[in-house]
Amino acid sequence: MDYQDSQVPPPPPSSLVLGFCFWLGFAFLIKSCISKIKKLHKEEETYIRAVEKILSYKFKDKKLLEEALTLSHPAYNKNNNNNNRESLRSYQRLEFVGDMVLGLAVSKYLYLEFPSLSPGHLTKLRSANVSNDKLARVAVRHGLHHYIRHNNNLDDSLLDEIEEFANEVSEEDDIVLYGSIKAPKILADIVESLAAAIYFDLNFDLQKLWVIFRDLLEPIVTPKVLQQQPHPITILHELCQKQGRKVDIKLGREGAKNIATVYVDGVSIAQCSSDQFMDIADLNAAKQALLELSKSMTTNLQD
């Protein structure tokens, strides 16, 4: 039968059928990709708004906020095929600036707030207000640790460390200067990187930064708080004196880092460093030494 004489239209050529199927599949793929992109943008906007609400500050440059909370991990950089500069952005460069900026802002505040304090007391106060422990507690108490951006290859031990510290902080009622669990440094680093991000976004206005960041740091450590909670170095000397042991803390530098090493009876038991202040290295080394001594005392009691 001739198709021209029939009422039934001839079947389309196979090439047209394949072309239509290809077009339909491609259209579906494009629609799916657009849907996913919209979903990611919506999640990103929600994420940014949540952190801005915590900080009580709305960024003009949102990328500064993203960078401040992005944890670059060696496994991520190794597996990331995108070699452009954007793929390597992380909190570390901002943290480098934030460490100094936050220290300067706190120093200025303490100098004006406590005009009768000696330089030595001001140094101790500054150290207490920008210590690793203090800033890590700031991160947890405001929930900033929930917004750290990282890939799935992040070391589980670090996540466990953060969770353990967060659990300890959640059980604290009042201000604690020197906790029993070592604070994960990444938490303090993130707070410092956020300080730098705000500082850059404010076009380097230190006073405005302090107005915004002071609420985040509350409660500010005062001379009264320091008196109620003795410094770890004081506790270390008292503990060793009771045990008839000699303690010595040696300070030095390695490149740009301040290094503090604690010796007990001539043996090195703790060493810590700080990119900014020697008193922070000093404080953390004493804390670490106390933890090491407490372990040895427990072991001796068990024996």
PDB file of C-alpha atoms in Angstrom:
ATOM      1  CA  MET A   1       0.000   0.000   0.000  1.00  0.00           C
ATOM      2  CA  ASP A   2       1.286   3.437  -0.868  1.00  0.00           C
ATOM      3  CA  TYR A   3       1.570   5.776   2.109  1.00  0.00           C
ATOM      4  CA  GLN A   4       0.445   8.622  -0.111  1.00  0.00           C
ATOM      5  CA  ASP A   5      -2.911   6.873  -0.633  1.00  0.00           C
ATOM      6  CA  SER A   6      -3.379   6.009   3.044  1.00  0.00           C
ATOM      7  CA  GLN A   7      -4.972   8.123   5.805  1.00  0.00           C
ATOM      8  CA  VAL A   8      -2.244   6.967   8.233  1.00  0.00           C
ATOM      9  CA  PRO A   9       0.770   9.319   8.214  1.00  0.00           C
ATOM     10  CA  PRO A  10       4.115   7.714   7.518  1.00  0.00           C
ATOM     11  CA  PRO A  11       6.364   7.116  10.550  1.00  0.00           C
ATOM     12  CA  PRO A  12       8.966   9.838  11.088  1.00  0.00           C
ATOM     13  CA  PRO A  13      12.503   9.057  10.031  1.00  0.00           C
ATOM     14  CA  SER A  14      14.567   7.415  12.768  1.00  0.00           C
ATOM     15  CA  SER A  15      16.918  10.410  12.838  1.00  0.00           C
ATOM     16  CA  LEU A  16      14.041  12.695  13.774  1.00  0.00           C
ATOM     17  CA  VAL A  17      12.933  10.350  16.555  1.00  0.00           C
ATOM     18  CA  LEU A  18      16.453  10.181  17.963  1.00  0.00           C
ATOM     19  CA  GLY A  19      16.801  13.943  17.671  1.00  0.00           C
ATOM     20  CA  PHE A  20      13.557  14.532  19.537  1.00  0.00           C
ATOM     21  CA  CYS A  21      14.577  12.095  22.304  1.00  0.00           C
ATOM     22  CA  PHE A  22      17.956  13.786  22.596  1.00  0.00           C
ATOM     23  CA  TRP A  23      16.337  17.214  22.800  1.00  0.00           C
ATOM     24  CA  LEU A  24      13.863  15.995  25.440  1.00  0.00           C
ATOM     25  CA  GLY A  25      16.634  14.459  27.546  1.00  0.00           C
ATOM     26  CA  PHE A  26      18.822  17.540  27.214  1.00  0.00           C
ATOM     27  CA  ALA A  27      15.931  19.824  28.191  1.00  0.00           C
ATOM     28  CA  PHE A  28      15.249  17.670  31.249  1.00  0.00           C
ATOM     29  CA  LEU A  29      18.943  17.776  32.220  1.00  0.00           C
ATOM     30  CA  ILE A  30      19.052  21.575  31.889  1.00  0.00           C
ATOM     31  CA  LYS A  31      15.895  21.923  33.970  1.00  0.00           C
ATOM     32  CA  SER A  32      17.336  19.602  36.642  1.00  0.00           C
ATOM     33  CA  CYS A  33      20.608  21.566  36.777  1.00  0.00           C
ATOM     34  CA  ILE A  34      18.791  24.887  37.072  1.00  0.00           C
ATOM     35  CA  SER A  35      16.665  23.454  39.885  1.00  0.00           C
ATOM     36  CA  LYS A  36      19.753  22.256  41.749  1.00  0.00           C
ATOM     37  CA  ILE A  37      21.516  25.610  41.296  1.00  0.00           C
ATOM     38  CA  LYS A  38      18.477  27.465  42.625  1.00  0.00           C
ATOM     39  CA  LYS A  39      18.349  25.120  45.614  1.00  0.00           C
ATOM     40  CA  LEU A  40      22.059  25.651  46.346  1.00  0.00           C
ATOM     41  CA  HIS A  41      21.679  29.430  46.081  1.00  0.00           C
ATOM     42  CA  LYS A  42      18.723  29.324  48.457  1.00  0.00           C
ATOM     43  CA  GLU A  43      20.678  27.204  50.962  1.00  0.00           C
ATOM     44  CA  GLU A  44      23.655  29.573  50.640  1.00  0.00           C
ATOM     45  CA  GLU A  45      21.474  32.614  51.282  1.00  0.00           C
ATOM     46  CA  THR A  46      19.915  30.938  54.338  1.00  0.00           C
ATOM     47  CA  TYR A  47      23.378  30.023  55.631  1.00  0.00           C
ATOM     48  CA  ILE A  48      24.690  33.578  55.171  1.00  0.00           C
ATOM     49  CA  ARG A  49      21.652  35.169  56.818  1.00  0.00           C
ATOM     50  CA  ALA A  50      21.981  32.828  59.814  1.00  0.00           C
ATOM     51  CA  VAL A  51      25.619  33.792  60.451  1.00  0.00           C
ATOM     52  CA  GLU A  52      24.912  37.491  59.880  1.00  0.00           C
ATOM     53  CA  LYS A  53      22.155  37.255  62.493  1.00  0.00           C
ATOM     54  CA  ILE A  54      24.615  35.765  65.010  1.00  0.00           C
ATOM     55  CA  LEU A  55      27.111  38.542  64.297  1.00  0.00           C
ATOM     56  CA  SER A  56      24.429  41.262  64.176  1.00  0.00           C
ATOM     57  CA  TYR A  57      26.159  42.496  61.050  1.00  0.00           C
ATOM     58  CA  LYS A  58      25.141  42.400  57.381  1.00  0.00           C
ATOM     59  CA  PHE A  59      28.069  42.019  54.996  1.00  0.00           C
ATOM     60  CA  LYS A  60      28.367  44.155  51.910  1.00  0.00           C
ATOM     61  CA  ASP A  61      30.765  41.570  50.443  1.00  0.00           C
ATOM     62  CA  LYS A  62      29.271  38.144  51.204  1.00  0.00           C
ATOM     63  CA  LYS A  63      32.358  36.359  49.890  1.00  0.00           C
ATOM     64  CA  LEU A  64      34.345  37.650  52.876  1.00  0.00           C
ATOM     65  CA  LEU A  65      31.961  35.841  55.201  1.00  0.00           C
ATOM     66  CA  GLU A  66      32.140  32.649  53.133  1.00  0.00           C
ATOM     67  CA  GLU A  67      35.935  32.749  53.113  1.00  0.00           C
ATOM     68  CA  ALA A  68      36.115  33.361  56.873  1.00  0.00           C
ATOM     69  CA  LEU A  69      34.209  30.139  57.574  1.00  0.00           C
ATOM     70  CA  THR A  70      35.771  27.915  54.915  1.00  0.00           C
ATOM     71  CA  LEU A  71      38.091  25.284  56.321  1.00  0.00           C
ATOM     72  CA  SER A  72      40.709  24.318  53.752  1.00  0.00           C
ATOM     73  CA  HIS A  73      41.865  20.755  54.291  1.00  0.00           C
ATOM     74  CA  PRO A  74      44.846  19.072  52.548  1.00  0.00           C
ATOM     75  CA  ALA A  75      42.585  16.281  51.280  1.00  0.00           C
ATOM     76  CA  TYR A  76      40.256  18.858  49.759  1.00  0.00           C
ATOM     77  CA  ASN A  77      43.023  20.692  47.945  1.00  0.00           C
ATOM     78  CA  LYS A  78      44.446  17.388  46.696  1.00  0.00           C
ATOM     79  CA  ASN A  79      41.130  16.130  45.348  1.00  0.00           C
ATOM     80  CA  ASN A  80      39.961  19.446  43.960  1.00  0.00           C
ATOM     81  CA  ASN A  81      40.635  19.511  40.206  1.00  0.00           C
ATOM     82  CA  ASN A  82      39.906  23.218  39.985  1.00  0.00           C
ATOM     83  CA  ASN A  83      43.285  24.889  40.292  1.00  0.00           C
ATOM     84  CA  ASN A  84      42.045  28.463  40.173  1.00  0.00           C
ATOM     85  CA  ARG A  85      42.569  30.763  43.117  1.00  0.00           C
ATOM     86  CA  GLU A  86      38.901  30.676  44.192  1.00  0.00           C
ATOM     87  CA  SER A  87      39.097  26.957  45.006  1.00  0.00           C
ATOM     88  CA  LEU A  88      41.898  27.559  47.524  1.00  0.00           C
ATOM     89  CA  ARG A  89      40.238  30.375  49.469  1.00  0.00           C
ATOM     90  CA  SER A  90      39.984  29.564  53.160  1.00  0.00           C
ATOM     91  CA  TYR A  91      39.850  31.200  56.573  1.00  0.00           C
ATOM     92  CA  GLN A  92      43.648  31.114  57.035  1.00  0.00           C
ATOM     93  CA  ARG A  93      44.565  34.394  55.336  1.00  0.00           C
ATOM     94  CA  LEU A  94      41.806  36.256  57.178  1.00  0.00           C
ATOM     95  CA  GLU A  95      42.777  34.599  60.470  1.00  0.00           C
ATOM     96  CA  PHE A  96      46.307  35.949  60.009  1.00  0.00           C
ATOM     97  CA  VAL A  97      44.902  39.504  60.001  1.00  0.00           C
ATOM     98  CA  GLY A  98      42.141  38.874  62.545  1.00  0.00           C
ATOM     99  CA  ASP A  99      44.612  37.625  65.139  1.00  0.00           C
ATOM    100  CA  MET A 100      46.319  41.029  65.177  1.00  0.00           C
ATOM    101  CA  VAL A 101      43.238  43.199  64.642  1.00  0.00           C
ATOM    102  CA  LEU A 102      41.277  41.591  67.469  1.00  0.00           C
ATOM    103  CA  GLY A 103      44.273  41.850  69.793  1.00  0.00           C
ATOM    104  CA  LEU A 104      44.613  45.549  68.971  1.00  0.00           C
ATOM    105  CA  ALA A 105      40.885  46.242  69.449  1.00  0.00           C
ATOM    106  CA  VAL A 106      40.876  44.485  72.836  1.00  0.00           C
ATOM    107  CA  SER A 107      44.087  46.249  73.900  1.00  0.00           C
ATOM    108  CA  LYS A 108      42.594  49.654  73.081  1.00  0.00           C
ATOM    109  CA  TYR A 109      39.417  48.864  75.020  1.00  0.00           C
ATOM    110  CA  LEU A 110      41.287  47.626  78.116  1.00  0.00           C
ATOM    111  CA  TYR A 111      43.641  50.619  78.073  1.00  0.00           C
ATOM    112  CA  LEU A 112      40.701  53.049  78.126  1.00  0.00           C
ATOM    113  CA  GLU A 113      38.460  51.002  80.435  1.00  0.00           C
ATOM    114  CA  PHE A 114      41.047  50.390  83.186  1.00  0.00           C
ATOM    115  CA  PRO A 115      43.277  53.505  83.314  1.00  0.00           C
ATOM    116  CA  SER A 116      44.862  52.577  86.659  1.00  0.00           C
ATOM    117  CA  LEU A 117      46.099  49.107  85.650  1.00  0.00           C
ATOM    118  CA  SER A 118      49.799  48.502  85.129  1.00  0.00           C
ATOM    119  CA  PRO A 119      51.128  47.208  81.788  1.00  0.00           C
ATOM    120  CA  GLY A 120      51.619  43.789  83.375  1.00  0.00           C
ATOM    121  CA  HIS A 121      47.981  43.545  84.460  1.00  0.00           C
ATOM    122  CA  LEU A 122      46.804  44.844  81.082  1.00  0.00           C
ATOM    123  CA  THR A 123      48.873  42.144  79.383  1.00  0.00           C
ATOM    124  CA  LYS A 124      47.222  39.422  81.492  1.00  0.00           C
ATOM    125  CA  LEU A 125      43.767  40.827  80.784  1.00  0.00           C
ATOM    126  CA  ARG A 126      44.380  40.987  77.047  1.00  0.00           C
ATOM    127  CA  SER A 127      45.684  37.436  77.049  1.00  0.00           C
ATOM    128  CA  ALA A 128      42.579  36.203  78.882  1.00  0.00           C
ATOM    129  CA  ASN A 129      40.241  37.963  76.445  1.00  0.00           C
ATOM    130  CA  VAL A 130      41.843  36.736  73.218  1.00  0.00           C
ATOM    131  CA  SER A 131      43.154  33.352  74.375  1.00  0.00           C
ATOM    132  CA  ASN A 132      42.480  30.193  72.408  1.00  0.00           C
ATOM    133  CA  ASP A 133      40.079  29.012  75.144  1.00  0.00           C
ATOM    134  CA  LYS A 134      38.145  32.269  75.303  1.00  0.00           C
ATOM    135  CA  LEU A 135      37.635  32.572  71.545  1.00  0.00           C
ATOM    136  CA  ALA A 136      36.781  28.882  71.140  1.00  0.00           C
ATOM    137  CA  ARG A 137      34.071  29.301  73.796  1.00  0.00           C
ATOM    138  CA  VAL A 138      32.787  32.339  71.911  1.00  0.00           C
ATOM    139  CA  ALA A 139      32.440  30.197  68.768  1.00  0.00           C
ATOM    140  CA  VAL A 140      30.531  27.440  70.577  1.00  0.00           C
ATOM    141  CA  ARG A 141      28.287  29.644  72.707  1.00  0.00           C
ATOM    142  CA  HIS A 142      27.088  31.509  69.629  1.00  0.00           C
ATOM    143  CA  GLY A 143      26.784  28.351  67.539  1.00  0.00           C
ATOM    144  CA  LEU A 144      29.364  29.435  64.965  1.00  0.00           C
ATOM    145  CA  HIS A 145      30.909  25.950  64.926  1.00  0.00           C
ATOM    146  CA  HIS A 146      27.768  24.702  63.130  1.00  0.00           C
ATOM    147  CA  TYR A 147      28.573  26.926  60.131  1.00  0.00           C
ATOM    148  CA  ILE A 148      32.166  25.914  59.439  1.00  0.00           C
ATOM    149  CA  ARG A 149      32.376  24.941  55.766  1.00  0.00           C
ATOM    150  CA  HIS A 150      34.389  21.835  54.963  1.00  0.00           C
ATOM    151  CA  ASN A 151      34.367  18.856  52.631  1.00  0.00           C
ATOM    152  CA  ASN A 152      33.568  15.308  53.720  1.00  0.00           C
ATOM    153  CA  ASN A 153      37.262  14.382  53.884  1.00  0.00           C
ATOM    154  CA  LEU A 154      37.762  16.371  57.079  1.00  0.00           C
ATOM    155  CA  ASP A 155      39.502  14.331  59.769  1.00  0.00           C
ATOM    156  CA  ASP A 156      36.889  12.723  62.034  1.00  0.00           C
ATOM    157  CA  SER A 157      39.154  13.199  65.058  1.00  0.00           C
ATOM    158  CA  LEU A 158      38.882  16.992  64.657  1.00  0.00           C
ATOM    159  CA  LEU A 159      35.088  16.798  64.459  1.00  0.00           C
ATOM    160  CA  ASP A 160      35.069  14.626  67.596  1.00  0.00           C
ATOM    161  CA  GLU A 161      37.348  17.112  69.342  1.00  0.00           C
ATOM    162  CA  ILE A 162      35.007  19.987  68.495  1.00  0.00           C
ATOM    163  CA  GLU A 163      31.957  18.019  69.658  1.00  0.00           C
ATOM    164  CA  GLU A 164      33.622  17.064  72.966  1.00  0.00           C
ATOM    165  CA  PHE A 165      34.586  20.680  73.624  1.00  0.00           C
ATOM    166  CA  ALA A 166      31.105  21.917  72.696  1.00  0.00           C
ATOM    167  CA  ASN A 167      29.562  19.485  75.167  1.00  0.00           C
ATOM    168  CA  GLU A 168      31.807  20.790  77.955  1.00  0.00           C
ATOM    169  CA  VAL A 169      30.969  24.416  77.160  1.00  0.00           C
ATOM    170  CA  SER A 170      27.219  23.674  77.110  1.00  0.00           C
ATOM    171  CA  GLU A 171      27.436  22.551  80.751  1.00  0.00           C
ATOM    172  CA  GLU A 172      29.164  25.746  81.927  1.00  0.00           C
ATOM    173  CA  ASP A 173      27.089  28.397  83.684  1.00  0.00           C
ATOM    174  CA  ASP A 174      29.501  31.256  84.325  1.00  0.00           C
ATOM    175  CA  ILE A 175      32.548  32.585  82.540  1.00  0.00           C
ATOM    176  CA  VAL A 176      35.366  30.033  82.434  1.00  0.00           C
ATOM    177  CA  LEU A 177      38.901  31.099  81.611  1.00  0.00           C
ATOM    178  CA  TYR A 178      40.759  27.820  81.702  1.00  0.00           C
ATOM    179  CA  GLY A 179      38.678  24.726  80.937  1.00  0.00           C
ATOM    180  CA  SER A 180      39.641  21.129  81.633  1.00  0.00           C
ATOM    181  CA  ILE A 181      39.511  20.196  77.917  1.00  0.00           C
ATOM    182  CA  LYS A 182      41.939  21.740  75.458  1.00  0.00           C
ATOM    183  CA  ALA A 183      40.004  23.978  73.086  1.00  0.00           C
ATOM    184  CA  PRO A 184      40.323  23.101  69.367  1.00  0.00           C
ATOM    185  CA  LYS A 185      42.407  25.863  67.799  1.00  0.00           C
ATOM    186  CA  ILE A 186      40.259  25.905  64.660  1.00  0.00           C
ATOM    187  CA  LEU A 187      37.346  27.369  66.669  1.00  0.00           C
ATOM    188  CA  ALA A 188      39.415  30.321  67.875  1.00  0.00           C
ATOM    189  CA  ASP A 189      40.869  30.753  64.372  1.00  0.00           C
ATOM    190  CA  ILE A 190      37.373  31.000  62.888  1.00  0.00           C
ATOM    191  CA  VAL A 191      36.426  33.767  65.344  1.00  0.00           C
ATOM    192  CA  GLU A 192      39.597  35.663  64.401  1.00  0.00           C
ATOM    193  CA  SER A 193      38.917  35.209  60.680  1.00  0.00           C
ATOM    194  CA  LEU A 194      35.385  36.594  61.177  1.00  0.00           C
ATOM    195  CA  ALA A 195      36.866  39.618  62.938  1.00  0.00           C
ATOM    196  CA  ALA A 196      39.113  40.248  59.939  1.00  0.00           C
ATOM    197  CA  ALA A 197      36.233  39.741  57.489  1.00  0.00           C
ATOM    198  CA  ILE A 198      34.162  42.382  59.288  1.00  0.00           C
ATOM    199  CA  TYR A 199      37.212  44.674  59.530  1.00  0.00           C
ATOM    200  CA  PHE A 200      37.766  44.500  55.756  1.00  0.00           C
ATOM    201  CA  ASP A 201      34.049  44.884  55.046  1.00  0.00           C
ATOM    202  CA  LEU A 202      34.033  48.023  57.233  1.00  0.00           C
ATOM    203  CA  ASN A 203      36.905  49.456  55.180  1.00  0.00           C
ATOM    204  CA  PHE A 204      39.395  49.019  58.061  1.00  0.00           C
ATOM    205  CA  ASP A 205      37.401  50.858  60.753  1.00  0.00           C
ATOM    206  CA  LEU A 206      38.715  49.443  64.056  1.00  0.00           C
ATOM    207  CA  GLN A 207      36.227  51.314  66.242  1.00  0.00           C
ATOM    208  CA  LYS A 208      33.201  50.031  64.317  1.00  0.00           C
ATOM    209  CA  LEU A 209      34.655  46.531  64.416  1.00  0.00           C
ATOM    210  CA  TRP A 210      34.875  46.702  68.216  1.00  0.00           C
ATOM    211  CA  VAL A 211      31.290  47.984  68.540  1.00  0.00           C
ATOM    212  CA  ILE A 212      30.108  44.940  66.571  1.00  0.00           C
ATOM    213  CA  PHE A 213      32.487  42.369  68.021  1.00  0.00           C
ATOM    214  CA  ARG A 214      32.294  43.330  71.688  1.00  0.00           C
ATOM    215  CA  ASP A 215      28.836  41.785  72.064  1.00  0.00           C
ATOM    216  CA  LEU A 216      30.196  38.555  70.624  1.00  0.00           C
ATOM    217  CA  LEU A 217      33.036  38.484  73.185  1.00  0.00           C
ATOM    218  CA  GLU A 218      30.815  39.124  76.197  1.00  0.00           C
ATOM    219  CA  PRO A 219      31.326  38.585  79.029  1.00  0.00           C
ATOM    220  CA  ILE A 220      34.601  40.509  78.862  1.00  0.00           C
ATOM    221  CA  VAL A 221      37.201  39.218  81.306  1.00  0.00           C
ATOM    222  CA  THR A 222      37.780  41.823  84.043  1.00  0.00           C
ATOM    223  CA  PRO A 223      40.437  42.147  86.787  1.00  0.00           C
ATOM    224  CA  LYS A 224      37.905  40.682  89.242  1.00  0.00           C
ATOM    225  CA  VAL A 225      37.451  37.563  87.105  1.00  0.00           C
ATOM    226  CA  LEU A 226      41.224  37.129  86.856  1.00  0.00           C
ATOM    227  CA  GLN A 227      41.478  37.347  90.637  1.00  0.00           C
ATOM    228  CA  GLN A 228      38.790  34.695  91.067  1.00  0.00           C
ATOM    229  CA  GLN A 229      40.395  32.348  88.539  1.00  0.00           C
ATOM    230  CA  PRO A 230      44.182  32.190  89.039  1.00  0.00           C
ATOM    231  CA  HIS A 231      46.395  32.152  85.986  1.00  0.00           C
ATOM    232  CA  PRO A 232      47.663  28.681  84.926  1.00  0.00           C
ATOM    233  CA  ILE A 233      51.270  29.825  85.394  1.00  0.00           C
ATOM    234  CA  THR A 234      50.514  30.705  89.031  1.00  0.00           C
ATOM    235  CA  ILE A 235      48.822  27.334  89.564  1.00  0.00           C
ATOM    236  CA  LEU A 236      51.728  25.535  87.873  1.00  0.00           C
ATOM    237  CA  HIS A 237      54.321  27.139  90.147  1.00  0.00           C
ATOM    238  CA  GLU A 238      52.239  26.434  93.259  1.00  0.00           C
ATOM    239  CA  LEU A 239      51.678  22.789  92.272  1.00  0.00           C
ATOM    240  CA  CYS A 240      55.360  22.147  91.579  1.00  0.00           C
ATOM    241  CA  GLN A 241      56.370  23.912  94.793  1.00  0.00           C
ATOM    242  CA  LYS A 242      54.111  21.596  96.822  1.00  0.00           C
ATOM    243  CA  GLN A 243      55.670  18.565  95.144  1.00  0.00           C
ATOM    244  CA  GLY A 244      59.196  19.844  95.634  1.00  0.00           C
ATOM    245  CA  ARG A 245      59.771  20.097  91.887  1.00  0.00           C
ATOM    246  CA  LYS A 246      61.478  22.862  89.955  1.00  0.00           C
ATOM    247  CA  VAL A 247      59.554  24.549  87.126  1.00  0.00           C
ATOM    248  CA  ASP A 248      61.085  26.768  84.472  1.00  0.00           C
ATOM    249  CA  ILE A 249      59.382  28.434  81.486  1.00  0.00           C
ATOM    250  CA  LYS A 250      61.700  29.438  78.657  1.00  0.00           C
ATOM    251  CA  LEU A 251      60.562  31.923  76.009  1.00  0.00           C
ATOM    252  CA  GLY A 252      61.941  32.261  72.515  1.00  0.00           C
ATOM    253  CA  ARG A 253      61.149  32.739  68.847  1.00  0.00           C
ATOM    254  CA  GLU A 254      61.197  30.556  65.755  1.00  0.00           C
ATOM    255  CA  GLY A 255      60.790  32.788  62.730  1.00  0.00           C
ATOM    256  CA  ALA A 256      57.621  34.819  63.266  1.00  0.00           C
ATOM    257  CA  LYS A 257      56.323  32.569  66.053  1.00  0.00           C
ATOM    258  CA  ASN A 258      56.632  33.169  69.796  1.00  0.00           C
ATOM    259  CA  ILE A 259      57.558  29.917  71.553  1.00  0.00           C
ATOM    260  CA  ALA A 260      57.055  29.039  75.233  1.00  0.00           C
ATOM    261  CA  THR A 261      58.486  25.799  76.633  1.00  0.00           C
ATOM    262  CA  VAL A 262      57.780  24.462  80.133  1.00  0.00           C
ATOM    263  CA  TYR A 263      60.472  22.434  81.915  1.00  0.00           C
ATOM    264  CA  VAL A 264      59.835  20.512  85.114  1.00  0.00           C
ATOM    265  CA  ASP A 265      62.994  19.232  86.844  1.00  0.00           C
ATOM    266  CA  GLY A 266      64.884  19.989  83.634  1.00  0.00           C
ATOM    267  CA  VAL A 267      62.574  17.936  81.393  1.00  0.00           C
ATOM    268  CA  SER A 268      60.470  19.589  78.681  1.00  0.00           C
ATOM    269  CA  ILE A 269      56.811  18.642  79.220  1.00  0.00           C
ATOM    270  CA  ALA A 270      54.948  21.228  77.129  1.00  0.00           C
ATOM    271  CA  GLN A 271      55.554  23.681  74.307  1.00  0.00           C
ATOM    272  CA  CYS A 272      53.126  26.105  72.630  1.00  0.00           C
ATOM    273  CA  SER A 273      53.426  28.911  70.093  1.00  0.00           C
ATOM    274  CA  SER A 274      51.582  32.082  69.092  1.00  0.00           C
ATOM    275  CA  ASP A 275      51.846  34.168  65.951  1.00  0.00           C
ATOM    276  CA  GLN A 276      50.922  37.318  67.852  1.00  0.00           C
ATOM    277  CA  PHE A 277      51.678  37.593  71.590  1.00  0.00           C
ATOM    278  CA  MET A 278      54.217  35.849  73.789  1.00  0.00           C
ATOM    279  CA  ASP A 279      51.801  35.883  76.737  1.00  0.00           C
ATOM    280  CA  ILE A 280      49.355  33.713  74.776  1.00  0.00           C
ATOM    281  CA  ALA A 281      52.085  31.143  74.065  1.00  0.00           C
ATOM    282  CA  ASP A 282      53.061  31.361  77.745  1.00  0.00           C
ATOM    283  CA  LEU A 283      49.482  30.793  78.897  1.00  0.00           C
ATOM    284  CA  ASN A 284      48.798  27.835  76.608  1.00  0.00           C
ATOM    285  CA  ALA A 285      52.123  26.180  77.486  1.00  0.00           C
ATOM    286  CA  ALA A 286      51.321  26.414  81.212  1.00  0.00           C
ATOM    287  CA  LYS A 287      47.856  24.944  80.613  1.00  0.00           C
ATOM    288  CA  GLN A 288      49.314  22.083  78.614  1.00  0.00           C
ATOM    289  CA  ALA A 289      51.910  21.459  81.333  1.00  0.00           C
ATOM    290  CA  LEU A 290      49.170  21.253  83.976  1.00  0.00           C
ATOM    291  CA  LEU A 291      47.332  18.683  81.862  1.00  0.00           C
ATOM    292  CA  GLU A 292      50.499  16.619  81.459  1.00  0.00           C
ATOM    293  CA  LEU A 293      51.226  16.773  85.192  1.00  0.00           C
ATOM    294  CA  SER A 294      47.652  15.751  86.034  1.00  0.00           C
ATOM    295  CA  LYS A 295      48.040  12.690  83.781  1.00  0.00           C
ATOM    296  CA  SER A 296      51.282  11.641  85.452  1.00  0.00           C
ATOM    297  CA  MET A 297      49.758  12.138  88.912  1.00  0.00           C
ATOM    298  CA  THR A 298      46.781   9.946  87.934  1.00  0.00           C
ATOM    299  CA  THR A 299      49.121   7.268  86.588  1.00  0.00           C
ATOM    300  CA  ASN A 300      51.162   7.301  89.812  1.00  0.00           C
ATOM    301  CA  LEU A 301      48.024   6.968  91.925  1.00  0.00           C
ATOM    302  CA  GLN A 302      46.848   3.992  89.838  1.00  0.00           C
ATOM    303  CA  ASP A 303      50.241   2.311  90.211  1.00  0.00           C
TER     304      ASP A 303
END
